[in-house]
């Protein structure tokens, strides 16, 4: 079901791909190995992370030895997720676990989990009252959602709730935007009655924690997957170190809570390693 659903310095490049006239956005850099034709491709869904990730990857000695070019691609489009992850084009991918499961990409292309973000809860958030998870309450409400179906908290979970309650989208006034921050802006200005998102500490400055209702707890966080066609230990260790460095510098509550998956790398003492049976 999931498969059918999903069915120089640095130069910014906007390029057209032959994917139903989709527009792909990417950042590319040349490594020191100018005669090396191999390209390292990273695929993410967060545009704000792209330039920082590219900078870190392009300055990495191991990638400079093994590859001639590094490209960071970003998109929320389902068809591009299928292209880069479902068809194994991406060497490094930040996606939800259900994407990998949908295409059996871990076994088909030998993707290996190298890091993950913490599980979180999905909430209905209101401005003036505590939302109720009932058909009577939600019927006719103005609901703010994310416009990309790969988002668990902003699309999949709330859509699942509506389906469980037997509420047709025709009976809801749904407003779609392209970021969680935009959802918060809609709610703060009264453009919608409720939104579906995660809750972060800073939200207390704009909204009341008394007016949030959990839809689902323990929603699995995004994971970093590295394609390991060979036993390239140097690469996996350097990727983990790079991701850990990025997480330590980010201002995001979510992206700062990175957990590295145990392996034989010599990791920093402060690296967060999840307990195997924790999830």
mmCIF file with all atom_site columns, N, CA and C in Angstrom, residues 38-90:
data_model
loop_
_atom_site.group_PDB
_atom_site.id
_atom_site.type_symbol
_atom_site.label_atom_id
_atom_site.label_alt_id
_atom_site.label_comp_id
_atom_site.label_asym_id
_atom_site.label_entity_id
_atom_site.label_seq_id
_atom_site.pdbx_PDB_ins_code
_atom_site.Cartn_x
_atom_site.Cartn_y
_atom_site.Cartn_z
_atom_site.occupancy
_atom_site.B_iso_or_equiv
_atom_site.pdbx_formal_charge
_atom_site.auth_seq_id
_atom_site.auth_comp_id
_atom_site.auth_asym_id
_atom_site.auth_atom_id
_atom_site.pdbx_PDB_model_num
ATOM 1   N N  . UNK A 1 38 ? 33.161 9.782  -10.129 1.00 0.00 ? 38 UNK A N  1
ATOM 2   C CA . UNK A 1 38 ? 32.133 9.322  -9.199  1.00 0.00 ? 38 UNK A CA 1
ATOM 3   C C  . UNK A 1 38 ? 31.486 10.500 -8.474  1.00 0.00 ? 38 UNK A C  1
ATOM 4   N N  . UNK A 1 39 ? 30.163 10.450 -8.345  1.00 0.00 ? 39 UNK A N  1
ATOM 5   C CA . UNK A 1 39 ? 29.415 11.516 -7.677  1.00 0.00 ? 39 UNK A CA 1
ATOM 6   C C  . UNK A 1 39 ? 28.726 10.969 -6.435  1.00 0.00 ? 39 UNK A C  1
ATOM 7   N N  . UNK A 1 40 ? 28.833 11.703 -5.339  1.00 0.00 ? 40 UNK A N  1
ATOM 8   C CA . UNK A 1 40 ? 28.141 11.341 -4.095  1.00 0.00 ? 40 UNK A CA 1
ATOM 9   C C  . UNK A 1 40 ? 26.872 12.169 -4.019  1.00 0.00 ? 40 UNK A C  1
ATOM 10  N N  . UNK A 1 41 ? 25.723 11.490 -3.958  1.00 0.00 ? 41 UNK A N  1
ATOM 11  C CA . UNK A 1 41 ? 24.426 12.176 -3.978  1.00 0.00 ? 41 UNK A CA 1
ATOM 12  C C  . UNK A 1 41 ? 23.734 12.006 -2.631  1.00 0.00 ? 41 UNK A C  1
ATOM 13  N N  . UNK A 1 42 ? 23.387 13.139 -2.026  1.00 0.00 ? 42 UNK A N  1
ATOM 14  C CA . UNK A 1 42 ? 22.611 13.129 -0.783  1.00 0.00 ? 42 UNK A CA 1
ATOM 15  C C  . UNK A 1 42 ? 21.216 13.662 -1.076  1.00 0.00 ? 42 UNK A C  1
ATOM 16  N N  . UNK A 1 43 ? 20.192 12.989 -0.564  1.00 0.00 ? 43 UNK A N  1
ATOM 17  C CA . UNK A 1 43 ? 18.806 13.409 -0.764  1.00 0.00 ? 43 UNK A CA 1
ATOM 18  C C  . UNK A 1 43 ? 18.173 13.691 0.587   1.00 0.00 ? 43 UNK A C  1
ATOM 19  N N  . UNK A 1 44 ? 17.607 14.909 0.736   1.00 0.00 ? 44 UNK A N  1
ATOM 20  C CA . UNK A 1 44 ? 16.956 15.295 1.973   1.00 0.00 ? 44 UNK A CA 1
ATOM 21  C C  . UNK A 1 44 ? 15.633 15.987 1.646   1.00 0.00 ? 44 UNK A C  1
ATOM 22  N N  . UNK A 1 45 ? 14.803 16.162 2.665   1.00 0.00 ? 45 UNK A N  1
ATOM 23  C CA . UNK A 1 45 ? 13.526 16.844 2.470   1.00 0.00 ? 45 UNK A CA 1
ATOM 24  C C  . UNK A 1 45 ? 13.522 18.223 3.106   1.00 0.00 ? 45 UNK A C  1
ATOM 25  N N  . UNK A 1 46 ? 14.655 18.632 3.686   1.00 0.00 ? 46 UNK A N  1
ATOM 26  C CA . UNK A 1 46 ? 14.753 19.922 4.363   1.00 0.00 ? 46 UNK A CA 1
ATOM 27  C C  . UNK A 1 46 ? 15.691 20.844 3.599   1.00 0.00 ? 46 UNK A C  1
ATOM 28  N N  . UNK A 1 47 ? 15.127 21.832 2.932   1.00 0.00 ? 47 UNK A N  1
ATOM 29  C CA . UNK A 1 47 ? 15.937 22.742 2.129   1.00 0.00 ? 47 UNK A CA 1
ATOM 30  C C  . UNK A 1 47 ? 16.906 23.551 2.991   1.00 0.00 ? 47 UNK A C  1
ATOM 31  N N  . UNK A 1 48 ? 16.484 23.904 4.202   1.00 0.00 ? 48 UNK A N  1
ATOM 32  C CA . UNK A 1 48 ? 17.331 24.705 5.064   1.00 0.00 ? 48 UNK A CA 1
ATOM 33  C C  . UNK A 1 48 ? 18.613 24.025 5.473   1.00 0.00 ? 48 UNK A C  1
ATOM 34  N N  . UNK A 1 49 ? 18.632 22.701 5.395   1.00 0.00 ? 49 UNK A N  1
ATOM 35  C CA . UNK A 1 49 ? 19.812 21.937 5.778   1.00 0.00 ? 49 UNK A CA 1
ATOM 36  C C  . UNK A 1 49 ? 20.795 21.764 4.624   1.00 0.00 ? 49 UNK A C  1
ATOM 37  N N  . UNK A 1 50 ? 20.355 22.029 3.409   1.00 0.00 ? 50 UNK A N  1
ATOM 38  C CA . UNK A 1 50 ? 21.120 21.662 2.212   1.00 0.00 ? 50 UNK A CA 1
ATOM 39  C C  . UNK A 1 50 ? 22.512 22.280 2.157   1.00 0.00 ? 50 UNK A C  1
ATOM 40  N N  . UNK A 1 51 ? 22.615 23.589 2.322   1.00 0.00 ? 51 UNK A N  1
ATOM 41  C CA . UNK A 1 51 ? 23.914 24.246 2.170   1.00 0.00 ? 51 UNK A CA 1
ATOM 42  C C  . UNK A 1 51 ? 24.896 23.822 3.259   1.00 0.00 ? 51 UNK A C  1
ATOM 43  N N  . UNK A 1 52 ? 24.405 23.643 4.488   1.00 0.00 ? 52 UNK A N  1
ATOM 44  C CA . UNK A 1 52 ? 25.277 23.218 5.582   1.00 0.00 ? 52 UNK A CA 1
ATOM 45  C C  . UNK A 1 52 ? 25.783 21.798 5.357   1.00 0.00 ? 52 UNK A C  1
ATOM 46  N N  . UNK A 1 53 ? 24.892 20.939 4.870   1.00 0.00 ? 53 UNK A N  1
ATOM 47  C CA . UNK A 1 53 ? 25.286 19.565 4.600   1.00 0.00 ? 53 UNK A CA 1
ATOM 48  C C  . UNK A 1 53 ? 26.309 19.517 3.471   1.00 0.00 ? 53 UNK A C  1
ATOM 49  N N  . UNK A 1 54 ? 26.064 20.283 2.414   1.00 0.00 ? 54 UNK A N  1
ATOM 50  C CA . UNK A 1 54 ? 26.995 20.308 1.290   1.00 0.00 ? 54 UNK A CA 1
ATOM 51  C C  . UNK A 1 54 ? 28.372 20.795 1.742   1.00 0.00 ? 54 UNK A C  1
ATOM 52  N N  . UNK A 1 55 ? 28.410 21.849 2.516   1.00 0.00 ? 55 UNK A N  1
ATOM 53  C CA . UNK A 1 55 ? 29.677 22.390 2.994   1.00 0.00 ? 55 UNK A CA 1
ATOM 54  C C  . UNK A 1 55 ? 30.453 21.351 3.800   1.00 0.00 ? 55 UNK A C  1
ATOM 55  N N  . UNK A 1 56 ? 29.750 20.644 4.679   1.00 0.00 ? 56 UNK A N  1
ATOM 56  C CA . UNK A 1 56 ? 30.397 19.635 5.516   1.00 0.00 ? 56 UNK A CA 1
ATOM 57  C C  . UNK A 1 56 ? 30.908 18.462 4.685   1.00 0.00 ? 56 UNK A C  1
ATOM 58  N N  . UNK A 1 57 ? 30.102 18.006 3.731   1.00 0.00 ? 57 UNK A N  1
ATOM 59  C CA . UNK A 1 57 ? 30.505 16.867 2.912   1.00 0.00 ? 57 UNK A CA 1
ATOM 60  C C  . UNK A 1 57 ? 31.674 17.222 1.998   1.00 0.00 ? 57 UNK A C  1
ATOM 61  N N  . UNK A 1 58 ? 31.634 18.424 1.432   1.00 0.00 ? 58 UNK A N  1
ATOM 62  C CA . UNK A 1 58 ? 32.660 18.816 0.478   1.00 0.00 ? 58 UNK A CA 1
ATOM 63  C C  . UNK A 1 58 ? 34.008 19.093 1.136   1.00 0.00 ? 58 UNK A C  1
ATOM 64  N N  . UNK A 1 59 ? 34.013 19.347 2.427   1.00 0.00 ? 59 UNK A N  1
ATOM 65  C CA . UNK A 1 59 ? 35.270 19.589 3.130   1.00 0.00 ? 59 UNK A CA 1
ATOM 66  C C  . UNK A 1 59 ? 35.812 18.321 3.787   1.00 0.00 ? 59 UNK A C  1
ATOM 67  N N  . UNK A 1 60 ? 35.083 17.216 3.627   1.00 0.00 ? 60 UNK A N  1
ATOM 68  C CA . UNK A 1 60 ? 35.496 15.961 4.248   1.00 0.00 ? 60 UNK A CA 1
ATOM 69  C C  . UNK A 1 60 ? 36.591 15.283 3.424   1.00 0.00 ? 60 UNK A C  1
ATOM 70  N N  . UNK A 1 61 ? 37.665 14.890 4.069   1.00 0.00 ? 61 UNK A N  1
ATOM 71  C CA . UNK A 1 61 ? 38.811 14.308 3.365   1.00 0.00 ? 61 UNK A CA 1
ATOM 72  C C  . UNK A 1 61 ? 38.470 12.983 2.692   1.00 0.00 ? 61 UNK A C  1
ATOM 73  N N  . UNK A 1 62 ? 37.681 12.163 3.363   1.00 0.00 ? 62 UNK A N  1
ATOM 74  C CA . UNK A 1 62 ? 37.328 10.861 2.787   1.00 0.00 ? 62 UNK A CA 1
ATOM 75  C C  . UNK A 1 62 ? 36.513 11.023 1.512   1.00 0.00 ? 62 UNK A C  1
ATOM 76  N N  . UNK A 1 63 ? 35.530 11.912 1.522   1.00 0.00 ? 63 UNK A N  1
ATOM 77  C CA . UNK A 1 63 ? 34.746 12.142 0.310   1.00 0.00 ? 63 UNK A CA 1
ATOM 78  C C  . UNK A 1 63 ? 35.597 12.772 -0.781  1.00 0.00 ? 63 UNK A C  1
ATOM 79  N N  . UNK A 1 64 ? 36.552 13.597 -0.405  1.00 0.00 ? 64 UNK A N  1
ATOM 80  C CA . UNK A 1 64 ? 37.452 14.194 -1.398  1.00 0.00 ? 64 UNK A CA 1
ATOM 81  C C  . UNK A 1 64 ? 38.338 13.149 -2.054  1.00 0.00 ? 64 UNK A C  1
ATOM 82  N N  . UNK A 1 65 ? 38.656 12.103 -1.338  1.00 0.00 ? 65 UNK A N  1
ATOM 83  C CA . UNK A 1 65 ? 39.458 11.018 -1.921  1.00 0.00 ? 65 UNK A CA 1
ATOM 84  C C  . UNK A 1 65 ? 38.623 10.110 -2.810  1.00 0.00 ? 65 UNK A C  1
ATOM 85  N N  . UNK A 1 66 ? 37.397 9.846  -2.399  1.00 0.00 ? 66 UNK A N  1
ATOM 86  C CA . UNK A 1 66 ? 36.607 8.811  -3.059  1.00 0.00 ? 66 UNK A CA 1
ATOM 87  C C  . UNK A 1 66 ? 35.678 9.325  -4.159  1.00 0.00 ? 66 UNK A C  1
ATOM 88  N N  . UNK A 1 67 ? 35.388 10.632 -4.164  1.00 0.00 ? 67 UNK A N  1
ATOM 89  C CA . UNK A 1 67 ? 34.425 11.160 -5.130  1.00 0.00 ? 67 UNK A CA 1
ATOM 90  C C  . UNK A 1 67 ? 34.956 12.441 -5.777  1.00 0.00 ? 67 UNK A C  1
ATOM 91  N N  . UNK A 1 68 ? 34.476 12.693 -7.008  1.00 0.00 ? 68 UNK A N  1
ATOM 92  C CA . UNK A 1 68 ? 34.869 13.900 -7.719  1.00 0.00 ? 68 UNK A CA 1
ATOM 93  C C  . UNK A 1 68 ? 33.871 15.025 -7.581  1.00 0.00 ? 68 UNK A C  1
ATOM 94  N N  . UNK A 1 69 ? 32.641 14.694 -7.178  1.00 0.00 ? 69 UNK A N  1
ATOM 95  C CA . UNK A 1 69 ? 31.595 15.697 -7.046  1.00 0.00 ? 69 UNK A CA 1
ATOM 96  C C  . UNK A 1 69 ? 30.612 15.278 -5.961  1.00 0.00 ? 69 UNK A C  1
ATOM 97  N N  . UNK A 1 70 ? 30.057 16.276 -5.278  1.00 0.00 ? 70 UNK A N  1
ATOM 98  C CA . UNK A 1 70 ? 29.038 16.022 -4.262  1.00 0.00 ? 70 UNK A CA 1
ATOM 99  C C  . UNK A 1 70 ? 27.800 16.849 -4.600  1.00 0.00 ? 70 UNK A C  1
ATOM 100 N N  . UNK A 1 71 ? 26.638 16.214 -4.560  1.00 0.00 ? 71 UNK A N  1
ATOM 101 C CA . UNK A 1 71 ? 25.376 16.904 -4.826  1.00 0.00 ? 71 UNK A CA 1
ATOM 102 C C  . UNK A 1 71 ? 24.407 16.652 -3.681  1.00 0.00 ? 71 UNK A C  1
ATOM 103 N N  . UNK A 1 72 ? 23.792 17.713 -3.197  1.00 0.00 ? 72 UNK A N  1
ATOM 104 C CA . UNK A 1 72 ? 22.734 17.598 -2.195  1.00 0.00 ? 72 UNK A CA 1
ATOM 105 C C  . UNK A 1 72 ? 21.423 17.997 -2.856  1.00 0.00 ? 72 UNK A C  1
ATOM 106 N N  . UNK A 1 73 ? 20.510 17.064 -2.911  1.00 0.00 ? 73 UNK A N  1
ATOM 107 C CA . UNK A 1 73 ? 19.210 17.253 -3.563  1.00 0.00 ? 73 UNK A CA 1
ATOM 108 C C  . UNK A 1 73 ? 18.127 17.348 -2.491  1.00 0.00 ? 73 UNK A C  1
ATOM 109 N N  . UNK A 1 74 ? 17.169 18.257 -2.652  1.00 0.00 ? 74 UNK A N  1
ATOM 110 C CA . UNK A 1 74 ? 16.090 18.319 -1.682  1.00 0.00 ? 74 UNK A CA 1
ATOM 111 C C  . UNK A 1 74 ? 14.746 18.415 -2.382  1.00 0.00 ? 74 UNK A C  1
ATOM 112 N N  . UNK A 1 75 ? 13.749 17.765 -1.784  1.00 0.00 ? 75 UNK A N  1
ATOM 113 C CA . UNK A 1 75 ? 12.400 17.794 -2.343  1.00 0.00 ? 75 UNK A CA 1
ATOM 114 C C  . UNK A 1 75 ? 11.444 17.103 -1.380  1.00 0.00 ? 75 UNK A C  1
ATOM 115 N N  . UNK A 1 76 ? 10.176 17.519 -1.412  1.00 0.00 ? 76 UNK A N  1
ATOM 116 C CA . UNK A 1 76 ? 9.108  16.830 -0.685  1.00 0.00 ? 76 UNK A CA 1
ATOM 117 C C  . UNK A 1 76 ? 8.227  16.047 -1.658  1.00 0.00 ? 76 UNK A C  1
ATOM 118 N N  . UNK A 1 77 ? 8.520  16.166 -2.943  1.00 0.00 ? 77 UNK A N  1
ATOM 119 C CA . UNK A 1 77 ? 7.672  15.550 -3.954  1.00 0.00 ? 77 UNK A CA 1
ATOM 120 C C  . UNK A 1 77 ? 7.788  14.024 -3.925  1.00 0.00 ? 77 UNK A C  1
ATOM 121 N N  . UNK A 1 78 ? 6.642  13.363 -3.919  1.00 0.00 ? 78 UNK A N  1
ATOM 122 C CA . UNK A 1 78 ? 6.629  11.903 -3.825  1.00 0.00 ? 78 UNK A CA 1
ATOM 123 C C  . UNK A 1 78 ? 7.385  11.242 -4.973  1.00 0.00 ? 78 UNK A C  1
ATOM 124 N N  . UNK A 1 79 ? 7.219  11.772 -6.183  1.00 0.00 ? 79 UNK A N  1
ATOM 125 C CA . UNK A 1 79 ? 7.868  11.161 -7.340  1.00 0.00 ? 79 UNK A CA 1
ATOM 126 C C  . UNK A 1 79 ? 9.388  11.276 -7.254  1.00 0.00 ? 79 UNK A C  1
ATOM 127 N N  . UNK A 1 80 ? 9.866  12.358 -6.683  1.00 0.00 ? 80 UNK A N  1
ATOM 128 C CA . UNK A 1 80 ? 11.314 12.511 -6.544  1.00 0.00 ? 80 UNK A CA 1
ATOM 129 C C  . UNK A 1 80 ? 11.851 11.624 -5.427  1.00 0.00 ? 80 UNK A C  1
ATOM 130 N N  . UNK A 1 81 ? 11.072 11.445 -4.374  1.00 0.00 ? 81 UNK A N  1
ATOM 131 C CA . UNK A 1 81 ? 11.459 10.502 -3.324  1.00 0.00 ? 81 UNK A CA 1
ATOM 132 C C  . UNK A 1 81 ? 11.582 9.106  -3.909  1.00 0.00 ? 81 UNK A C  1
ATOM 133 N N  . UNK A 1 82 ? 10.628 8.748  -4.755  1.00 0.00 ? 82 UNK A N  1
ATOM 134 C CA . UNK A 1 82 ? 10.676 7.447  -5.425  1.00 0.00 ? 82 UNK A CA 1
ATOM 135 C C  . UNK A 1 82 ? 11.912 7.343  -6.302  1.00 0.00 ? 82 UNK A C  1
ATOM 136 N N  . UNK A 1 83 ? 12.214 8.415  -7.026  1.00 0.00 ? 83 UNK A N  1
ATOM 137 C CA . UNK A 1 83 ? 13.340 8.402  -7.960  1.00 0.00 ? 83 UNK A CA 1
ATOM 138 C C  . UNK A 1 83 ? 14.672 8.246  -7.234  1.00 0.00 ? 83 UNK A C  1
ATOM 139 N N  . UNK A 1 84 ? 14.872 9.026  -6.191  1.00 0.00 ? 84 UNK A N  1
ATOM 140 C CA . UNK A 1 84 ? 16.175 9.060  -5.539  1.00 0.00 ? 84 UNK A CA 1
ATOM 141 C C  . UNK A 1 84 ? 16.365 7.970  -4.492  1.00 0.00 ? 84 UNK A C  1
ATOM 142 N N  . UNK A 1 85 ? 15.289 7.602  -3.814  1.00 0.00 ? 85 UNK A N  1
ATOM 143 C CA . UNK A 1 85 ? 15.406 6.586  -2.774  1.00 0.00 ? 85 UNK A CA 1
ATOM 144 C C  . UNK A 1 85 ? 14.861 5.245  -3.253  1.00 0.00 ? 85 UNK A C  1
ATOM 145 N N  . UNK A 1 86 ? 13.672 5.264  -3.831  1.00 0.00 ? 86 UNK A N  1
ATOM 146 C CA . UNK A 1 86 ? 13.066 4.021  -4.297  1.00 0.00 ? 86 UNK A CA 1
ATOM 147 C C  . UNK A 1 86 ? 13.849 3.352  -5.404  1.00 0.00 ? 86 UNK A C  1
ATOM 148 N N  . UNK A 1 87 ? 14.626 4.134  -6.166  1.00 0.00 ? 87 UNK A N  1
ATOM 149 C CA . UNK A 1 87 ? 15.446 3.571  -7.241  1.00 0.00 ? 87 UNK A CA 1
ATOM 150 C C  . UNK A 1 87 ? 16.928 3.555  -6.887  1.00 0.00 ? 87 UNK A C  1
ATOM 151 N N  . UNK A 1 88 ? 17.257 3.913  -5.655  1.00 0.00 ? 88 UNK A N  1
ATOM 152 C CA . UNK A 1 88 ? 18.623 3.785  -5.182  1.00 0.00 ? 88 UNK A CA 1
ATOM 153 C C  . UNK A 1 88 ? 19.622 4.772  -5.759  1.00 0.00 ? 88 UNK A C  1
ATOM 154 N N  . UNK A 1 89 ? 19.165 5.936  -6.218  1.00 0.00 ? 89 UNK A N  1
ATOM 155 C CA . UNK A 1 89 ? 20.096 6.926  -6.770  1.00 0.00 ? 89 UNK A CA 1
ATOM 156 C C  . UNK A 1 89 ? 20.890 7.610  -5.663  1.00 0.00 ? 89 UNK A C  1
ATOM 157 N N  . UNK A 1 90 ? 20.233 7.881  -4.541  1.00 0.00 ? 90 UNK A N  1
ATOM 158 C CA . UNK A 1 90 ? 20.887 8.586  -3.441  1.00 0.00 ? 90 UNK A CA 1
ATOM 159 C C  . UNK A 1 90 ? 21.885 7.689  -2.723  1.00 0.00 ? 90 UNK A C  1
#
